[in-house]
């Protein structure tokens, strides 16, 4: 393992210290592992809190700022944050209009956010939760923990953040978040495994001539292994899987996301294939985003997210935003 | 079990979790995300620190403090699940000395808390598959039998297909790997024996 770290046990707090140094416009609390918008709580505005395991940067701390999240809780690497931290974030952003929790569907995230929402209720803070479960690689049945939350989280955070900025009600902000999630599907392919600082070695062995298909964002192995294929075939595999699970035509927001270890050259190459395929399938790309947004440490690979958008979602996607990881119109 | 024995149990868990952290992480790397050992090690180190100088009047005080610390330090799924289990056990044991039967009831309450929060059934390839046979064995034959039953339950998860937690994403591919949560549960009962 070759990494820029001091102590494998203190990676997250030290990274947050760096984030604070780079972004004085944010309030960072390395002890509780929180990133909070500097002017929080904003009176009369729905506060938006997200969070999860670290290792997915810029998700979530990189999306804190006007137009997106009010606070993010950073758990240990690939481990959801604890209820105390989520409660502290919830209190910090409650401007009297209630707080929205954006939670990716993983057992640990769901349990810890549920506990925190209950505790916030004792404080008379109204909390609504949007559960993101866009990963179509996982069977959504009673026989699994349900679909994972992956790339669509970025779109949910952006769109709800924009609506909250317009002083919409908690009910409406939560509703648009759920709509974005329902209209989104994602699928990922990995070429290498991620190495967590604590483990010090890759989470799984992947021979040079194989890829993991339908992989998650925590370095957990995918549904199956397949021989390494050309980018055009990988693009087809992802597009087919998503459109089969979430069929729609019309305008889409398309996110081609790098998992941390894949250069932009390859991401753009892959995106070119995706764009051509979508055109042939009568999906019009309304907006697109290519880059590293929901990473898995140093994992090589990419995830594709297709959100079948309506005019309202597109309008909110286009709204101004000022965060370390996403910045537009300012 | 008295207050000092309760402390000794928790300390023994911390020691065995520390010693087996790498094994737990290796098991978790196969079907999860490879952090189970590191998380529990961090959690029980925090518990050890929290219990030092903590004035406990009942067995329940020790276990409740353990549970609360796990919830506030571990995160992931194992933090809330084990944390709630120890808190439920603590609530059931509000006296300085508890009988074997009372401890059996408390272990049952711990299991109920895990099942309520996680929603897992026996056979889902989770910590329930070790905890459930351990409680039954404890009631019939005491702590040593409980440890053996938990160990056996954990081993038996190898052949199961995961239906809860992160391993469930793997579907059929989860078969052939022992569940890390059931394995750490076996460590908890080993420390009790």
Coordinates of C-alpha atoms in Angstrom, one line a residue:
Chain A
X1 CA 0.0 0.0 0.0
X2 CA 1.4 3.4 -1.0
X3 CA -0.7 6.3 0.3
X4 CA -0.3 9.8 1.6
X5 CA -1.2 9.1 5.2
X6 CA 0.3 9.5 8.6
X7 CA -1.7 7.0 10.7
X8 CA -4.2 4.6 9.2
X9 CA -6.4 5.1 12.2
X10 CA -6.7 8.9 11.9
X11 CA -7.2 9.4 8.1
X12 CA -10.6 10.9 8.2
X13 CA -10.1 13.6 10.8
X14 CA -6.8 14.6 9.2
X15 CA -8.4 14.8 5.7
X16 CA -11.1 17.0 7.2
X17 CA -8.4 19.4 8.6
X18 CA -7.1 19.7 5.1
X19 CA -10.6 20.4 3.7
X20 CA -11.0 23.1 6.3
X21 CA -7.7 24.6 5.3
X22 CA -8.6 24.6 1.6
X23 CA -12.1 25.9 2.1
X24 CA -12.4 28.6 4.8
X25 CA -16.0 29.1 3.6
X26 CA -17.0 25.9 5.3
X27 CA -17.2 25.1 9.0
X28 CA -15.4 21.9 9.6
X29 CA -15.4 20.0 12.9
X30 CA -12.7 17.2 12.7
X31 CA -13.6 15.9 16.1
X32 CA -17.2 15.1 15.3
X33 CA -16.2 14.6 11.6
X34 CA -18.8 17.2 10.4
X35 CA -18.7 19.6 7.5
X36 CA -21.2 22.4 7.9
X37 CA -22.1 25.4 5.7
X38 CA -20.6 28.4 7.3
X39 CA -23.8 30.4 7.6
X40 CA -25.9 27.5 9.0
X41 CA -28.5 27.4 10.2
X42 CA -30.2 29.5 7.5
X43 CA -33.5 30.8 9.0
X44 CA -36.6 29.5 7.4
X45 CA -34.7 27.2 5.0
X46 CA -35.0 23.4 5.1
X47 CA -31.7 22.1 6.3
X48 CA -30.2 19.2 4.2
X49 CA -27.9 16.7 5.9
X50 CA -26.3 13.8 4.2
X51 CA -23.4 11.6 5.1
X52 CA -21.9 8.2 5.0
X53 CA -18.6 6.4 5.1
X54 CA -15.6 8.4 4.0
X55 CA -13.6 7.3 0.9
X56 CA -16.2 8.6 -1.6
X57 CA -14.9 12.1 -1.9
X58 CA -16.1 14.6 -3.0
X59 CA -19.3 12.9 -1.7
X60 CA -20.5 14.2 0.8
X61 CA -18.3 16.9 2.4
X62 CA -17.4 18.3 -1.0
X63 CA -21.1 19.1 -1.7
X64 CA -21.7 21.3 1.3
X65 CA -22.4 24.9 0.5
X66 CA -25.2 27.2 -0.8
X67 CA -27.4 25.4 -3.3
X68 CA -26.6 21.9 -2.1
X69 CA -26.0 20.4 1.4
X70 CA -26.1 22.3 4.7
X71 CA -24.0 19.6 6.4
X72 CA -22.3 16.3 5.8
X73 CA -21.3 13.7 8.4
X74 CA -18.1 11.8 7.5
X75 CA -18.0 8.3 9.0
X76 CA -14.8 6.2 9.1
X77 CA -13.6 4.9 5.8
X78 CA -16.5 2.9 4.2
X79 CA -18.4 3.0 7.6
X80 CA -21.5 5.0 8.2
X81 CA -21.4 7.9 10.7
X82 CA -22.6 7.5 14.3
X83 CA -26.0 8.8 15.5
X84 CA -24.4 11.5 17.7
X85 CA -22.6 13.0 14.7
X86 CA -25.8 12.9 12.6
X87 CA -27.8 14.5 15.4
X88 CA -25.1 17.2 15.8
X89 CA -25.3 18.0 12.1
X90 CA -29.1 18.0 12.2
X91 CA -29.1 20.5 15.1
X92 CA -26.5 22.7 13.4
X93 CA -28.6 23.2 10.2
X94 CA -32.2 23.4 11.7
X95 CA -33.4 26.8 10.7
X96 CA -36.9 26.2 11.9
X97 CA -38.2 24.6 8.7
X98 CA -37.2 21.1 9.4
X99 CA -34.3 18.9 8.2
X100 CA -34.0 16.5 5.3
X101 CA -31.7 13.5 5.7
X102 CA -30.4 12.0 2.5
X103 CA -29.5 8.4 3.2
X104 CA -27.9 5.9 0.8
X105 CA -29.4 2.5 1.2
X106 CA -26.8 0.5 3.2
X107 CA -27.8 -1.3 6.4
X108 CA -25.4 0.8 8.5
X109 CA -26.4 4.1 7.1
X110 CA -30.1 3.4 7.4
X111 CA -29.7 2.2 11.1
X112 CA -27.6 5.2 12.2
X113 CA -29.7 7.8 10.4
X114 CA -32.9 6.2 11.8
X115 CA -31.5 6.5 15.3
X116 CA -30.4 10.1 14.8
X117 CA -33.9 11.0 13.4
X118 CA -35.5 9.6 16.5
X119 CA -33.2 11.6 18.7
X120 CA -33.9 14.8 16.7
X121 CA -37.6 14.2 17.2
X122 CA -37.0 14.3 20.9
X123 CA -35.5 17.8 20.3
X124 CA -38.7 18.8 18.3
X125 CA -36.8 19.0 15.0
X126 CA -38.9 17.6 12.2
X127 CA -36.9 15.2 10.0
X128 CA -37.8 13.7 6.7
X129 CA -35.7 11.1 5.0
X130 CA -35.0 10.4 1.4
X131 CA -33.6 6.9 0.8
X132 CA -31.4 6.7 -2.3
X133 CA -31.4 3.2 -3.9
X134 CA -30.5 3.6 -7.5
X135 CA -28.1 0.7 -8.2
X136 CA -29.9 -1.6 -10.6
X137 CA -27.2 -4.2 -10.3
X138 CA -28.8 -5.3 -7.0
X139 CA -32.0 -7.2 -7.1
X140 CA -34.6 -5.2 -5.3
X141 CA -36.4 -7.9 -3.4
X142 CA -37.1 -9.1 0.2
X143 CA -34.1 -11.4 -0.3
X144 CA -31.5 -8.7 -0.3
X145 CA -30.9 -5.5 1.7
X146 CA -32.4 -3.7 -1.4
X147 CA -30.7 -1.7 -4.0
X148 CA -27.7 0.4 -3.0
X149 CA -27.4 4.1 -3.1
X150 CA -24.7 5.3 -5.6
X151 CA -24.4 8.0 -8.2
X152 CA -28.0 9.3 -8.0
X153 CA -27.1 10.6 -4.6
X154 CA -25.3 13.5 -6.3
X155 CA -28.4 14.4 -8.3
X156 CA -30.7 14.1 -5.3
X157 CA -28.4 16.3 -3.2
X158 CA -28.2 18.9 -6.0
X159 CA -31.9 19.0 -6.8
X160 CA -33.2 19.0 -3.2
X161 CA -30.5 21.6 -2.3
X162 CA -31.8 23.9 -5.1
X163 CA -35.4 23.6 -4.0
X164 CA -34.6 24.2 -0.3
X165 CA -32.7 27.4 -1.4
X166 CA -36.0 28.6 -2.8
X167 CA -37.5 28.2 0.7
X168 CA -39.8 25.3 -0.3
X169 CA -41.4 23.2 2.5
X170 CA -39.8 20.1 3.9
X171 CA -42.5 18.0 2.4
X172 CA -41.9 19.4 -1.1
X173 CA -38.1 19.1 -0.8
X174 CA -38.4 15.5 0.3
X175 CA -40.9 14.8 -2.5
X176 CA -38.6 16.0 -5.2
X177 CA -35.8 14.0 -3.7
X178 CA -37.9 10.8 -3.9
X179 CA -38.9 11.6 -7.4
X180 CA -35.3 12.0 -8.6
X181 CA -34.4 8.7 -6.9
X182 CA -37.4 6.8 -8.5
X183 CA -36.4 8.2 -11.9
X184 CA -32.7 7.2 -11.6
X185 CA -30.8 4.1 -12.3
X186 CA -27.1 3.4 -11.9
X187 CA -24.7 0.6 -12.7
X188 CA -20.9 0.2 -12.1
X189 CA -18.0 -1.8 -13.4
X190 CA -14.7 -2.0 -11.6
X191 CA -11.3 -2.8 -13.0
X192 CA -9.4 -3.0 -9.7
X193 CA -10.4 -3.2 -6.0
X194 CA -10.0 -0.4 -3.6
X195 CA -7.4 -0.4 -0.8
X196 CA -8.7 0.9 2.5
X197 CA -5.9 2.4 4.8
X198 CA -7.0 0.1 7.7
X199 CA -6.8 -3.1 5.6
X200 CA -3.7 -2.1 3.7
X201 CA -4.4 -4.3 0.8
X202 CA -7.0 -4.4 -2.0
X203 CA -10.5 -5.6 -0.9
X204 CA -10.5 -8.4 -3.5
X205 CA -8.2 -9.8 -6.1
X206 CA -9.0 -9.1 -9.7
X207 CA -6.8 -10.6 -12.4
X208 CA -5.5 -8.3 -15.1
X209 CA -7.9 -9.8 -17.7
X210 CA -11.1 -9.6 -15.7
X211 CA -13.5 -7.0 -14.5
X212 CA -16.1 -6.9 -11.7
X213 CA -19.6 -6.2 -13.1
X214 CA -22.2 -4.5 -11.0
X215 CA -19.8 -3.5 -8.3
X216 CA -20.7 -1.3 -5.3
X217 CA -18.9 1.8 -4.0
X218 CA -17.4 0.3 -0.9
X219 CA -15.0 -2.1 -2.6
X220 CA -17.5 -4.9 -2.0
X221 CA -17.3 -7.3 -4.9
X222 CA -19.8 -7.1 -7.7
X223 CA -22.5 -9.6 -8.8
X224 CA -20.2 -11.4 -11.2
X225 CA -16.9 -11.4 -12.9
X226 CA -16.4 -11.1 -16.6
X227 CA -13.5 -11.1 -19.0
X228 CA -12.2 -7.6 -19.5
X229 CA -14.1 -6.1 -22.5
X230 CA -13.6 -3.1 -24.8
X231 CA -15.1 0.2 -23.6
X232 CA -17.9 0.0 -26.2
X233 CA -19.1 -3.3 -24.7
X234 CA -18.8 -2.0 -21.1
X235 CA -20.9 1.0 -22.1
X236 CA -23.6 -1.2 -23.7
X237 CA -23.7 -3.4 -20.6
X238 CA -24.3 -0.4 -18.3
X239 CA -26.8 1.3 -20.6
X240 CA -28.8 -1.9 -21.2
X241 CA -28.9 -2.8 -17.5
X242 CA -30.1 0.7 -16.5
X243 CA -32.7 1.1 -19.2
X244 CA -34.1 -2.4 -18.6
X245 CA -34.7 -1.6 -15.0
X246 CA -35.8 2.0 -15.5
X247 CA -37.3 2.2 -19.0
X248 CA -38.1 5.7 -20.2
X249 CA -37.5 7.9 -23.2
X250 CA -37.1 11.6 -23.3
X251 CA -34.7 13.9 -21.5
X252 CA -32.1 12.6 -19.1
X253 CA -29.4 13.8 -16.8
X254 CA -26.5 11.5 -17.4
X255 CA -23.6 11.2 -14.9
X256 CA -20.6 9.2 -15.8
X257 CA -18.7 8.9 -12.6
X258 CA -15.2 7.7 -12.0
X259 CA -14.6 5.5 -9.0
X260 CA -11.3 7.2 -8.1
X261 CA -8.6 5.4 -10.0
X262 CA -9.6 5.9 -13.6
X263 CA -8.3 8.9 -15.6
X264 CA -10.6 11.4 -17.2
X265 CA -9.2 10.3 -20.6
X266 CA -10.9 6.9 -20.1
X267 CA -14.0 8.4 -18.6
X268 CA -14.6 10.7 -21.6
X269 CA -13.9 7.8 -24.0
X270 CA -16.5 5.7 -22.1
X271 CA -18.9 8.7 -22.1
X272 CA -18.6 9.0 -25.8
X273 CA -19.8 5.4 -26.2
X274 CA -22.6 5.9 -23.7
X275 CA -23.8 9.1 -25.5
X276 CA -23.9 7.3 -28.8
X277 CA -25.9 4.4 -27.4
X278 CA -28.4 6.6 -25.6
X279 CA -29.1 8.5 -28.8
X280 CA -29.8 5.2 -30.6
X281 CA -32.2 4.3 -27.7
X282 CA -34.2 7.5 -28.0
X283 CA -32.9 9.0 -24.8
X284 CA -32.0 12.7 -25.2
X285 CA -29.1 13.8 -23.0
X286 CA -30.4 17.0 -21.5
X287 CA -27.5 17.5 -19.1
X288 CA -24.3 15.6 -18.4
X289 CA -21.6 15.4 -15.9
X290 CA -18.3 13.4 -16.3
X291 CA -15.8 13.1 -13.6
X292 CA -15.1 11.8 -10.1
X293 CA -18.1 12.5 -7.9
X294 CA -18.8 9.3 -5.9
X295 CA -15.5 7.6 -5.6
X296 CA -14.4 4.4 -4.0
X297 CA -10.9 5.4 -2.8
X298 CA -8.5 4.3 -5.5
X299 CA -10.7 1.8 -7.3
X300 CA -10.4 1.9 -11.1
X301 CA -13.8 1.8 -12.7
X302 CA -16.8 3.8 -13.5
X303 CA -20.5 4.1 -12.7
X304 CA -23.2 5.3 -15.0
X305 CA -26.3 7.1 -13.7
X306 CA -29.3 7.9 -15.9
X307 CA -32.0 10.2 -14.4
X308 CA -35.1 10.5 -16.5
X309 CA -35.7 14.2 -15.7
X310 CA -38.7 16.5 -16.1
X311 CA -38.6 20.3 -16.5
X312 CA -38.7 20.9 -12.8
X313 CA -35.8 18.5 -12.1
X314 CA -33.8 20.1 -15.0
X315 CA -34.5 23.6 -13.7
X316 CA -33.3 22.7 -10.2
X317 CA -30.2 20.8 -11.6
X318 CA -29.3 24.0 -13.5
X319 CA -29.7 26.3 -10.4
X320 CA -26.6 28.0 -9.0
X321 CA -24.5 26.1 -6.5
X322 CA -21.3 26.9 -4.6
X323 CA -19.5 23.9 -3.1
X324 CA -16.0 22.5 -3.3
X325 CA -17.0 19.7 -5.5
X326 CA -19.7 21.3 -7.7
X327 CA -19.9 25.0 -8.6
X328 CA -22.1 26.7 -11.1
X329 CA -23.6 30.1 -11.8
X330 CA -21.5 31.9 -9.2
Chain B
X1 CA -22.5 -12.6 37.5
X2 CA -21.6 -9.6 39.5
X3 CA -20.4 -6.1 38.5
X4 CA -16.8 -7.1 38.5
X5 CA -17.5 -10.2 36.4
X6 CA -19.5 -8.1 34.0
X7 CA -16.4 -5.8 33.6
X8 CA -14.2 -8.8 33.1
X9 CA -16.5 -10.1 30.4
X10 CA -16.4 -6.8 28.5
X11 CA -12.6 -6.6 28.9
X12 CA -12.3 -10.2 27.6
X13 CA -14.3 -9.2 24.5
X14 CA -12.1 -6.2 23.9
X15 CA -9.0 -8.4 24.1
X16 CA -10.3 -11.2 21.8
X17 CA -11.7 -8.6 19.3
X18 CA -8.3 -7.0 19.2
X19 CA -6.5 -10.3 18.7
X20 CA -9.0 -11.4 16.0
X21 CA -9.4 -8.0 14.2
X22 CA -7.4 -9.1 11.2
X23 CA -9.4 -12.3 10.8
X24 CA -12.7 -10.4 11.0
X25 CA -11.5 -7.9 8.4
X26 CA -10.4 -10.7 6.1
X27 CA -13.8 -12.3 6.3
X28 CA -15.5 -9.0 5.7
X29 CA -13.2 -8.3 2.7
X30 CA -14.5 -11.4 1.1
X31 CA -18.2 -10.5 1.2
X32 CA -18.5 -7.0 2.7
X33 CA -16.3 -3.9 2.7
X34 CA -13.4 -5.1 4.9
X35 CA -13.9 -2.9 8.0
X36 CA -15.6 -5.1 10.5
X37 CA -12.4 -5.9 12.5
X38 CA -11.1 -2.4 12.5
X39 CA -14.5 -1.0 13.6
X40 CA -15.0 -3.4 16.5
X41 CA -11.5 -3.0 17.6
X42 CA -11.9 0.8 17.7
X43 CA -15.3 0.4 19.4
X44 CA -14.2 -1.9 22.2
X45 CA -11.1 0.2 22.8
X46 CA -13.5 3.1 23.4
X47 CA -15.6 0.9 25.7
X48 CA -12.5 -0.1 27.7
X49 CA -11.7 3.6 28.1
X50 CA -15.3 4.5 29.0
X51 CA -15.5 1.8 31.7
X52 CA -12.3 2.9 33.4
X53 CA -13.3 5.0 36.3
X54 CA -17.0 4.5 35.5
X55 CA -18.9 3.8 38.7
X56 CA -21.2 0.9 38.0
X57 CA -23.7 -0.2 40.7
X58 CA -25.3 -3.0 38.7
X59 CA -24.4 -5.5 36.0
X60 CA -26.8 -3.5 33.9
X61 CA -24.8 -0.3 34.3
X62 CA -21.7 -2.0 32.8
X63 CA -23.6 -3.4 29.9
X64 CA -25.7 -0.3 29.2
X65 CA -22.5 1.8 29.2
X66 CA -20.9 -0.7 26.8
X67 CA -23.9 -0.5 24.5
X68 CA -24.1 3.3 24.5
X69 CA -20.4 3.6 23.7
X70 CA -20.6 1.1 20.8
X71 CA -23.4 3.1 19.3
X72 CA -21.6 6.4 19.6
X73 CA -18.2 5.2 18.4
X74 CA -18.6 2.4 15.9
X75 CA -21.0 3.4 13.1
X76 CA -21.7 1.0 10.3
X77 CA -24.3 -1.7 11.0
X78 CA -22.3 -3.4 13.8
X79 CA -22.3 -0.3 16.0
X80 CA -26.1 0.0 16.3
X81 CA -26.7 -3.7 16.3
X82 CA -24.2 -4.7 19.1
X83 CA -24.8 -1.4 20.8
X84 CA -28.6 -2.0 21.0
X85 CA -28.0 -5.6 22.1
X86 CA -25.8 -4.6 25.1
X87 CA -28.2 -1.8 26.0
X88 CA -31.1 -4.2 26.0
X89 CA -29.1 -6.7 28.1
X90 CA -28.2 -3.9 30.5
X91 CA -31.8 -2.8 30.9
X92 CA -32.7 -6.4 31.9
X93 CA -30.1 -6.7 34.6
X94 CA -30.7 -3.9 37.1
X95 CA -29.1 -5.5 40.2
X96 CA -25.5 -5.9 41.5
X97 CA -25.7 -9.7 41.2
X98 CA -27.6 -11.6 38.6
X99 CA -28.5 -15.3 38.4
X100 CA -27.7 -17.5 35.4
X101 CA -31.3 -17.5 34.5
X102 CA -31.5 -13.7 34.6
X103 CA -28.5 -13.5 32.3
X104 CA -30.1 -16.0 30.0
X105 CA -33.2 -13.7 29.8
X106 CA -30.9 -10.8 29.1
X107 CA -29.1 -12.6 26.3
X108 CA -32.5 -13.2 24.8
X109 CA -33.3 -9.5 25.1
X110 CA -30.1 -8.8 23.3
X111 CA -31.0 -11.1 20.5
X112 CA -34.5 -9.6 20.3
X113 CA -32.9 -6.1 20.0
X114 CA -30.6 -7.3 17.1
X115 CA -33.5 -8.9 15.3
X116 CA -35.8 -5.9 15.8
X117 CA -33.3 -3.4 14.5
X118 CA -31.8 -5.4 11.7
X119 CA -34.9 -7.4 10.7
X120 CA -32.8 -10.6 10.1
X121 CA -34.3 -14.1 10.3
X122 CA -32.3 -17.2 11.2
X123 CA -30.6 -18.4 8.0
X124 CA -30.0 -14.9 6.6
X125 CA -26.3 -15.2 7.2
X126 CA -26.0 -12.7 10.0
X127 CA -25.0 -12.4 13.7
X128 CA -28.4 -13.9 14.5
X129 CA -27.2 -17.3 13.2
X130 CA -24.6 -17.4 16.0
X131 CA -26.5 -15.5 18.7
X132 CA -29.7 -17.6 18.5
X133 CA -28.1 -21.1 19.1
X134 CA -25.8 -19.6 21.7
X135 CA -28.7 -18.3 23.8
X136 CA -30.5 -21.7 23.6
X137 CA -27.3 -23.5 24.6
X138 CA -26.7 -21.1 27.4
X139 CA -30.1 -21.8 28.9
X140 CA -29.6 -25.5 28.8
X141 CA -25.9 -26.0 29.6
X142 CA -24.3 -22.7 30.5
X143 CA -21.6 -20.4 29.1
X144 CA -19.2 -23.0 27.7
X145 CA -22.0 -24.6 25.6
X146 CA -23.1 -21.2 24.5
X147 CA -19.6 -20.4 23.2
X148 CA -19.4 -23.7 21.3
X149 CA -22.9 -23.2 19.9
X150 CA -22.0 -19.7 18.7
X151 CA -18.9 -20.9 17.1
X152 CA -20.8 -23.7 15.3
X153 CA -23.5 -21.3 14.3
X154 CA -20.9 -18.9 12.8
X155 CA -19.2 -21.7 10.9
X156 CA -22.6 -22.9 9.5
X157 CA -23.1 -19.5 7.9
X158 CA -20.4 -20.4 5.4
X159 CA -22.9 -22.4 3.3
X160 CA -25.7 -19.8 3.5
X161 CA -26.7 -17.2 0.9
X162 CA -26.7 -13.8 2.5
X163 CA -30.1 -12.1 2.6
X164 CA -29.3 -9.1 4.8
X165 CA -26.5 -6.6 5.1
X166 CA -23.9 -5.8 2.5
X167 CA -23.1 -9.4 1.7
X168 CA -26.6 -9.8 0.3
X169 CA -25.6 -7.7 -2.8
X170 CA -23.4 -10.7 -3.8
X171 CA -26.3 -13.1 -4.1
X172 CA -25.0 -16.6 -4.8
X173 CA -21.4 -15.4 -4.6
X174 CA -21.8 -14.9 -0.8
X175 CA -21.9 -18.7 -0.4
X176 CA -18.7 -20.3 0.8
X177 CA -17.7 -17.4 3.1
X178 CA -18.2 -17.3 6.8
X179 CA -20.2 -14.3 8.0
X180 CA -18.0 -11.7 9.8
X181 CA -20.9 -10.6 12.1
X182 CA -21.7 -14.2 13.2
X183 CA -17.9 -14.6 13.7
X184 CA -17.6 -11.6 16.0
X185 CA -20.7 -12.8 17.9
X186 CA -18.9 -16.1 18.5
X187 CA -16.0 -14.0 20.0
X188 CA -18.5 -12.3 22.4
X189 CA -19.7 -15.7 23.7
X190 CA -16.2 -17.1 23.8
X191 CA -15.3 -14.3 26.2
X192 CA -18.3 -15.2 28.3
X193 CA -17.2 -18.8 28.7

